[in-house]
Coordinates of C-alpha atoms in Angstrom, one line a residue:
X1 CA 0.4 -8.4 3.2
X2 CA 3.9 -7.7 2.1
X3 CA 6.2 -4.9 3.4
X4 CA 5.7 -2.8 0.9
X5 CA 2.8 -0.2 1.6
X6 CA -0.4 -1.2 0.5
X7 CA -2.4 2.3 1.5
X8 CA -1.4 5.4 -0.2
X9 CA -3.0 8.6 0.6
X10 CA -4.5 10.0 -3.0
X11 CA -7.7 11.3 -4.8
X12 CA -10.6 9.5 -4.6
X13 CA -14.0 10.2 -5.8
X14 CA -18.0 8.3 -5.1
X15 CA -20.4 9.3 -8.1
X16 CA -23.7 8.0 -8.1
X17 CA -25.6 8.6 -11.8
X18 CA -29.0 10.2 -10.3
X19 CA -32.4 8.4 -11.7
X20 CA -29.7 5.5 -13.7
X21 CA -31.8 2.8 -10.8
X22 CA -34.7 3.1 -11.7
X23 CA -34.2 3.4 -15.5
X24 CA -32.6 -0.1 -15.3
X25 CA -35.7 -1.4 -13.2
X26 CA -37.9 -0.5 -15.7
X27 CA -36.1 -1.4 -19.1
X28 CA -37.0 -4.6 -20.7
X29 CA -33.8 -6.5 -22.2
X30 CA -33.0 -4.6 -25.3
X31 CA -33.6 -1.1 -23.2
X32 CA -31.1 -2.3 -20.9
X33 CA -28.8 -3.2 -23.4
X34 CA -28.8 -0.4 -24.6
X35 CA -28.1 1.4 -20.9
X36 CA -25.0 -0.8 -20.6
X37 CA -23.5 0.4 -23.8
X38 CA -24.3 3.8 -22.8
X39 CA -22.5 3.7 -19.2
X40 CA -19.2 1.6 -21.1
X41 CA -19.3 4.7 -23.6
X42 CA -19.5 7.0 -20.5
X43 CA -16.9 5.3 -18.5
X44 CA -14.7 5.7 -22.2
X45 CA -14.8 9.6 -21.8
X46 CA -14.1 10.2 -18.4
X47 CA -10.6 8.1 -19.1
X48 CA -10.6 10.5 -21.9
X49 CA -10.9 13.3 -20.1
X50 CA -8.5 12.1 -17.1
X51 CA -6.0 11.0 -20.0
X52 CA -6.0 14.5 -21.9
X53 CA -5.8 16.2 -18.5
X54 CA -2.4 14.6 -17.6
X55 CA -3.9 11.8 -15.2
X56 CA -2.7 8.7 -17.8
X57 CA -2.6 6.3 -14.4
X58 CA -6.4 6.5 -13.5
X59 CA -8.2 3.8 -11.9
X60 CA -12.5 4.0 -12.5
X61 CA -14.6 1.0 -11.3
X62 CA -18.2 1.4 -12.2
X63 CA -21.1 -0.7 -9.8
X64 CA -24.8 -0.6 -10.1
X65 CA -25.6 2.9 -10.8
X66 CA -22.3 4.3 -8.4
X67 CA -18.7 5.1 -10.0
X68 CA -15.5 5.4 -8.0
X69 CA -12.7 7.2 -9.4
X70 CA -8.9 6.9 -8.0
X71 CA -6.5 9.1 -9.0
X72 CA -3.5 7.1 -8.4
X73 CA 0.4 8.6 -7.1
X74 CA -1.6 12.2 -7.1
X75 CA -0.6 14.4 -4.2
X76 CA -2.4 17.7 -2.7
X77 CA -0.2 19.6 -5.5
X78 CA -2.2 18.1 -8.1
X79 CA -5.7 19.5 -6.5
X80 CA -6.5 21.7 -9.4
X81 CA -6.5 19.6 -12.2
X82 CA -8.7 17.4 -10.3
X83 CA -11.0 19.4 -9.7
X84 CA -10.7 20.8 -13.2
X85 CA -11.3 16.9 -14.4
X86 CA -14.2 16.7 -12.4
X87 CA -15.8 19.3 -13.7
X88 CA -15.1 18.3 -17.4
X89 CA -16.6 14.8 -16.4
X90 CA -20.3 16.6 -14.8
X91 CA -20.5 19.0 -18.2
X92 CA -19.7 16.2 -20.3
X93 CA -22.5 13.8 -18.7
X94 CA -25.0 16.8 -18.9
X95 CA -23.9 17.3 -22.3
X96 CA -23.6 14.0 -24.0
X97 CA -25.5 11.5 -22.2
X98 CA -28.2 13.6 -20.2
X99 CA -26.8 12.2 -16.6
X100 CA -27.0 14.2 -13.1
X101 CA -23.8 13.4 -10.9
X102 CA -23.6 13.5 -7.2
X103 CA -20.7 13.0 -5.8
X104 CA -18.0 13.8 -3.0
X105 CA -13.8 13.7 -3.2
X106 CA -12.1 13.5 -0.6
X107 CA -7.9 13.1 -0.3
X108 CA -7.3 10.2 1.7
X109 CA -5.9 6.8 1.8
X110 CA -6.8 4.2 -0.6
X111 CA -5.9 0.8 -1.6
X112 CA -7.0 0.1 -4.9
X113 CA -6.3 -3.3 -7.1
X114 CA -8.0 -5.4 -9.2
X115 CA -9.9 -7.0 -7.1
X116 CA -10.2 -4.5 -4.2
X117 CA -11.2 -1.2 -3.5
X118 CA -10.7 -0.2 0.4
X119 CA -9.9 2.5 2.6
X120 CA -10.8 6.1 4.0
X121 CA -10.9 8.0 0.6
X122 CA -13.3 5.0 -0.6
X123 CA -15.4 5.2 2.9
X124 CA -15.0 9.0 2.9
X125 CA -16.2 9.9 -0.8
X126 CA -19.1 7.5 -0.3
X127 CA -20.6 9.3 3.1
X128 CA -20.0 12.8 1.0
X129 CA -22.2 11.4 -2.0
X130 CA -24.5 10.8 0.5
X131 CA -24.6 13.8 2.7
X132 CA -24.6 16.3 -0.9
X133 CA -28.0 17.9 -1.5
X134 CA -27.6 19.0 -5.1
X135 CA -26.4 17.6 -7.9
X136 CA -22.6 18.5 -7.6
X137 CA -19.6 17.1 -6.3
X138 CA -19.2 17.8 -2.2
X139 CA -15.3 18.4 -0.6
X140 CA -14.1 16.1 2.5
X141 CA -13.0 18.2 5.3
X142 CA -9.1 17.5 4.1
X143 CA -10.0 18.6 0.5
X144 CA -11.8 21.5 1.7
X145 CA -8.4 22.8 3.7
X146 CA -5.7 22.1 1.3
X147 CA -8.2 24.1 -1.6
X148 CA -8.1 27.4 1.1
X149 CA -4.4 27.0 1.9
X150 CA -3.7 26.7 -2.0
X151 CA -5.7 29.8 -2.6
X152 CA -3.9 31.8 -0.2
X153 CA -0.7 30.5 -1.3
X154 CA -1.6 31.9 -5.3
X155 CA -2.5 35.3 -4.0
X156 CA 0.8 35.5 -2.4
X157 CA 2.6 34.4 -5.7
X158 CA 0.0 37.0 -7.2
X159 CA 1.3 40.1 -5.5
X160 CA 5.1 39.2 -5.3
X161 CA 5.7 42.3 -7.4
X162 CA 3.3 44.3 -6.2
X163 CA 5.3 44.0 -2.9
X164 CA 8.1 44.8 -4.2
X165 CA 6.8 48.2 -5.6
X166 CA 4.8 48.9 -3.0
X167 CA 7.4 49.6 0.6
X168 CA 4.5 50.7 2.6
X169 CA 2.6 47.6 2.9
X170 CA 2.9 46.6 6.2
X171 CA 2.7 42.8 5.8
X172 CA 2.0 39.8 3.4
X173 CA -1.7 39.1 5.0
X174 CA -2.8 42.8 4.4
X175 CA -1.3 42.2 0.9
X176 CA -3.2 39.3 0.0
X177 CA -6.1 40.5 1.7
X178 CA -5.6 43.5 -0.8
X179 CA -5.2 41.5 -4.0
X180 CA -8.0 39.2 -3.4
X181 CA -10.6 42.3 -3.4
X182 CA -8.8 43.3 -6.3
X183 CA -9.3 40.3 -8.3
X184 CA -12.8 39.9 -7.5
X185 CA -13.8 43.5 -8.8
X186 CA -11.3 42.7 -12.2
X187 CA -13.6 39.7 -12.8
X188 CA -10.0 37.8 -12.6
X189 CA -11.5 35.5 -9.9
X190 CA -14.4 33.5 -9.7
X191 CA -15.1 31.5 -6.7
X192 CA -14.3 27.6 -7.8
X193 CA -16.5 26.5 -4.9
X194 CA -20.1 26.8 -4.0
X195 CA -21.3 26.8 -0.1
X196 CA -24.3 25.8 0.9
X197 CA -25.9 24.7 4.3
X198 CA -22.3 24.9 5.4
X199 CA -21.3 22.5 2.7
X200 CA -18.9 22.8 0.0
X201 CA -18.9 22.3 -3.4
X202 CA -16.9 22.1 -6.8
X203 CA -18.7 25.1 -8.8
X204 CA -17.6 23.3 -12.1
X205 CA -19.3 26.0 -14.5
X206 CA -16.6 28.4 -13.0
X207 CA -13.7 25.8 -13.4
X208 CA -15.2 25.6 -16.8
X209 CA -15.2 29.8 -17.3
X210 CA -11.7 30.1 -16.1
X211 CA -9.9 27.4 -18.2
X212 CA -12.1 28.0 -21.9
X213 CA -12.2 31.1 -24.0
X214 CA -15.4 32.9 -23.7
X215 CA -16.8 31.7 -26.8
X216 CA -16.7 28.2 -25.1
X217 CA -18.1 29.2 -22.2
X218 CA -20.5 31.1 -23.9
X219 CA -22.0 27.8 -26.3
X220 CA -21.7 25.4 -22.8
X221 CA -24.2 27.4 -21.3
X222 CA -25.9 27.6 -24.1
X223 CA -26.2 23.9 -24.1
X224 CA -26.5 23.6 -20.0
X225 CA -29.8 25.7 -20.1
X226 CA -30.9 23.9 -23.3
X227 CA -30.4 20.8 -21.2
X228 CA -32.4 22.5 -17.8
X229 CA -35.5 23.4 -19.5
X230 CA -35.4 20.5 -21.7
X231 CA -35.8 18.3 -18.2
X232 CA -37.9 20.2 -16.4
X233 CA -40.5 19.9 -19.2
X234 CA -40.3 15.8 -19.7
X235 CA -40.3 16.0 -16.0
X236 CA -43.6 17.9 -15.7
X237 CA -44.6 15.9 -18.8
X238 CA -44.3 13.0 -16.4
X239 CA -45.4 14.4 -13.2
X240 CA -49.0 15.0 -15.0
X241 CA -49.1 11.7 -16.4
X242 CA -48.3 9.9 -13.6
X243 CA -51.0 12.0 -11.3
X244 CA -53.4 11.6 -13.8
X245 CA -53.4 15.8 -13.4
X246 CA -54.8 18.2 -16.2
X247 CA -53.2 21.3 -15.0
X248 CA -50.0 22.2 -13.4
X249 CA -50.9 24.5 -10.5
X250 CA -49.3 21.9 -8.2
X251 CA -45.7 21.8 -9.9
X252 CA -45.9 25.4 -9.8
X253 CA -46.6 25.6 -6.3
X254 CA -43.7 22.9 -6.0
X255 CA -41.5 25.2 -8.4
X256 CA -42.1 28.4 -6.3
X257 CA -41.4 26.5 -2.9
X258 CA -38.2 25.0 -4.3
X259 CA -37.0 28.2 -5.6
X260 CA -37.5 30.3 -2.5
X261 CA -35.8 28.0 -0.7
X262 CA -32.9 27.3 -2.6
X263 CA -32.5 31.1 -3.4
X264 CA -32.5 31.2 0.7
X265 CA -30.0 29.1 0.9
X266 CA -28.0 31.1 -1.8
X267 CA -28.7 34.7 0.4
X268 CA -27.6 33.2 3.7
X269 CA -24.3 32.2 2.2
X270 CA -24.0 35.8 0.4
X271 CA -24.4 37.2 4.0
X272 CA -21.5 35.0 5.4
X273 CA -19.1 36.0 2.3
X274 CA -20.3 39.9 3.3
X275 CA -19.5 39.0 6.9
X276 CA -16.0 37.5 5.8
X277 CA -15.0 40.0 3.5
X278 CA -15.5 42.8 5.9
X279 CA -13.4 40.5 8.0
X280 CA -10.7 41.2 5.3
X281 CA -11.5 45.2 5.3
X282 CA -10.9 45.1 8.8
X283 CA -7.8 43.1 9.5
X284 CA -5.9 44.9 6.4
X285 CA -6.4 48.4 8.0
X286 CA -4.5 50.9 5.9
X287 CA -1.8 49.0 4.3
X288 CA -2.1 51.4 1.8
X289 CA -2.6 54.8 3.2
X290 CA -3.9 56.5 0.0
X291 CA -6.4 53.9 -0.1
X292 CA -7.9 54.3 3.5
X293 CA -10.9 56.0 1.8
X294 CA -11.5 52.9 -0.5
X295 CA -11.7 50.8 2.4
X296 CA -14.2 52.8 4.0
X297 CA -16.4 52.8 1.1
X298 CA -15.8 49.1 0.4
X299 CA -17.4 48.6 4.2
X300 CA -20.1 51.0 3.7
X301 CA -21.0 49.3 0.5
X302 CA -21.0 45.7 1.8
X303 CA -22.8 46.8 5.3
X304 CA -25.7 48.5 2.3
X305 CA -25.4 45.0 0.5
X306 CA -25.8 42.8 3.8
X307 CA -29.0 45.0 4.6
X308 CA -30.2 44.4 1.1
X309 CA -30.0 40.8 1.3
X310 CA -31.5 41.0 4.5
X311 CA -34.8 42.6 2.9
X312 CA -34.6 40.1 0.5
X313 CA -34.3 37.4 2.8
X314 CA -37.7 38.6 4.7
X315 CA -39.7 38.7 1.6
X316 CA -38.7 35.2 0.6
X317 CA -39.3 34.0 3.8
X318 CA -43.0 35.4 3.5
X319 CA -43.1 34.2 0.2
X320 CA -42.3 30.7 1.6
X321 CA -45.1 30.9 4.0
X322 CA -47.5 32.1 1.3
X323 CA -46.5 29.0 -1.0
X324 CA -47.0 26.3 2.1
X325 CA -46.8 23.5 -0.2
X326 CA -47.3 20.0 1.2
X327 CA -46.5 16.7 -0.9
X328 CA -48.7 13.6 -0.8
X329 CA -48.2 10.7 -2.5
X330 CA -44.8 8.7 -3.4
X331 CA -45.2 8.7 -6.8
X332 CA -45.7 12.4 -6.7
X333 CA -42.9 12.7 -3.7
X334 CA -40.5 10.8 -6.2
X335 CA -41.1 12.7 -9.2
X336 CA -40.7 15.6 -7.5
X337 CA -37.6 15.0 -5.9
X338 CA -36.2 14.7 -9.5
X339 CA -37.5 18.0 -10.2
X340 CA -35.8 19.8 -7.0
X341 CA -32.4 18.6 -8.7
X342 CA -33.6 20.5 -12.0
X343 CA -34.6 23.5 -10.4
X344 CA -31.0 23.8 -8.5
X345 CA -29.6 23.5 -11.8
X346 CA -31.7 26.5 -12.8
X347 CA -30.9 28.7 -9.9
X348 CA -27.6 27.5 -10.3
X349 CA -27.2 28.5 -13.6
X350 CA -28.8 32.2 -14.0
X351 CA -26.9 32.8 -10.3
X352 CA -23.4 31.7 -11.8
X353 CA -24.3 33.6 -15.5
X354 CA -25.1 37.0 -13.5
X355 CA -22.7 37.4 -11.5
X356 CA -19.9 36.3 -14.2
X357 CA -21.5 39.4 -16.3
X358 CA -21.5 41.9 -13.6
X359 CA -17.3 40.9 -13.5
X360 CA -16.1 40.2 -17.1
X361 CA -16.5 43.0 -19.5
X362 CA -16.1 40.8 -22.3
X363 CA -19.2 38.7 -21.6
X364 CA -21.9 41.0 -24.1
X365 CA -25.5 41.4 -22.9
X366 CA -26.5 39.9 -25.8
X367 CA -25.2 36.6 -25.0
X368 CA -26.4 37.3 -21.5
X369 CA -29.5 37.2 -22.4
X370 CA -29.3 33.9 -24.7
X371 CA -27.9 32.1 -21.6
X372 CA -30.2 33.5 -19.3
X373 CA -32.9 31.1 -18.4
X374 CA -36.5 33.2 -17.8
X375 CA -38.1 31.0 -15.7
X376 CA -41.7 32.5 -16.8
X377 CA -41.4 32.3 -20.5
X378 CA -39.4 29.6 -21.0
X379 CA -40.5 27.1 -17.4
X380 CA -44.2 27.8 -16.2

């Protein structure tokens, strides 16, 4: 190697195209034709999409059914728009070509030519892809840490002026403390991430909210629920074909199981944002004097909300036990693997729709209620 650097530390990002492997396995030659010219119009897009979000330099190599993205001479400044481009790319494959990504980004070295693609951020994204449960894009540890120093760092730009005005706040951290509750109750702020089992994810539907007007957001979900029930119906179309089964008692059993358990997951997480925001409460004290009684009743409401989850949680657990579904079979294991990934989706989606409508005031019930998936109408 040559003296100049080689590794450079930038975005990189591992998708693998759920459910692409065995598609090609099963295609005869003109199917599979046809699958090639589908991924070369894919990869089109996403350059597209880098291109018209300022990334002109881009470097996508595309393997099996796996696709690595480098975002080359990026720095942690550029974060945002990353993300933002990854969340483009996983509406856009829902959208146009009927793909589930997985995926992880990390920001890490790289060396990427022609020929080779090597390094941490390769090495890093990969294990991510591998370790996500859902199908979204996971954050590396590095990624994770810049996105909550950045955050920080915009509330404080946030309430420059509010400082100003304001001579009785004590210090910047109560401030900010201050400004994010604010935010949240505005409906100025949705969470861009998603946790889960301690793992962290882009929540690209809320990229998508805050960067479109709400008639955008509005017909995407549209589409993104048109595109949920659409595959869990082939999917059960499939499941009974493939079982030879007349009735569907098992996939709802499977549906029920899968639901609880995600909408677990979902609660335990609510709980530790309850935990951390009372956290907030706590360590901002009275920066504010007049507003000591709002901080009280912010506590006393969350503490109310924490026990309400809490009931919830019980009853889902027995609900769980009640279900005590059990899988046999491989063809019926794989098939139903696929449909866990459509049921996130679902949760996914009503969870992200309700609470954007509890926040913005400009979201009508109406349109609500056209986005809203009911599962027992319109799924079992």
């Amino acid at each position: 190697m040559s003296e100049e650097k080689k590794l450079k530390e930038e975005f990189c990002v591992f998708f693998d195209v759920l459910g692409t492997k065995s598609k090609f396995l099963t295609s005869n030659f003109e199917e599979e034709e046809k699958l090639v010219k589908k991924y070369e119009n894919f990869i089109k897009d996403i350059k597209e999409i880098l291109i018209n979000n300022g990334f002109k330099e881009n470097e996508i190599k595309l393997f099996s059914d796996n696709i690595f993205i480098n975002f080359p001479n990026t720095t942690l400044k550029e974060m945002y728009d990353v993300f933002r481009c990854l969340a483009y790319i996983q509406i856009m494959a829902i959208e146009k070509y009927n793909f589930l990504l997985r995926g992880g980004v990390e920001y890490s070295t790289i060396y990427n030519e022609k020929d080779i693609a090597i390094g941490k951020g390769l090495v890093a994204a990969v294990e991510l892809e591998k370790e996500a449960n859902y199908p979204i894009i996971m954050l590396g540890e590095r990624a994770k840490g810049e996105l909550s120093k950045k955050d920080d760092f915009i509330n404080k730009q946030y309430i420059n002026d509010f400082i100003k005005n304001e001579p009785e706040i004590e210090n910047i951290d109560s401030a900010v403390a201050e400004i994010k509750i604010m935010r949240e109750k505005n409906g100025e702020s949705i969470a861009r991430i998603i946790r889960i089992n301690d793992k962290t994810y882009i929540n690209y539907l809320a990229t998508y909210y805050e960067n479109q007007n709400r008639e955008s957001f509005i017909k995407m979900m549209l589409r993104h629920k048109k595109f949920i029930i659409e595959s869990l119906k082939k999917n059960e179309e499939d499941f009974l074909k493939n079982t030879k089964n007349s009735n569907n008692n098992e996939l709802k059993n499977y549906f029920d199981y899968t639901y609880y358990n995600i909408s677990k997951n979902y609660i335990l997480e609510y709980i530790k944002e309850i935990d951390e925001q009372n956290k907030k409460y706590l360590h901002t004290g009275s920066p504010i004097k007049q507003k000591n009684i709002e901080f009280k009743e912010n506590l006393e409401n969350n503490y109310k909300e924490k026990e309400k989850l809490k009931k919830e949680l019980e009853e889902i657990d027995k609900k769980i036990k009640e279900v005590n579904f059990y899988v046999k079979g491989n063809n019926k294991e794989n098939i139903l693997k696929v449909r866990e990934k459509y049921i996130y989706l679902l949760y996914y989606h009503n969870s992200f729709l309700r609470r954007v409508f509890e926040r913005d005031k400009n979201i009508v019930e109406n349109d609500y209620n056209k986005c809203f998936i009911d599962v027992v109408k319109e799924i079992l």
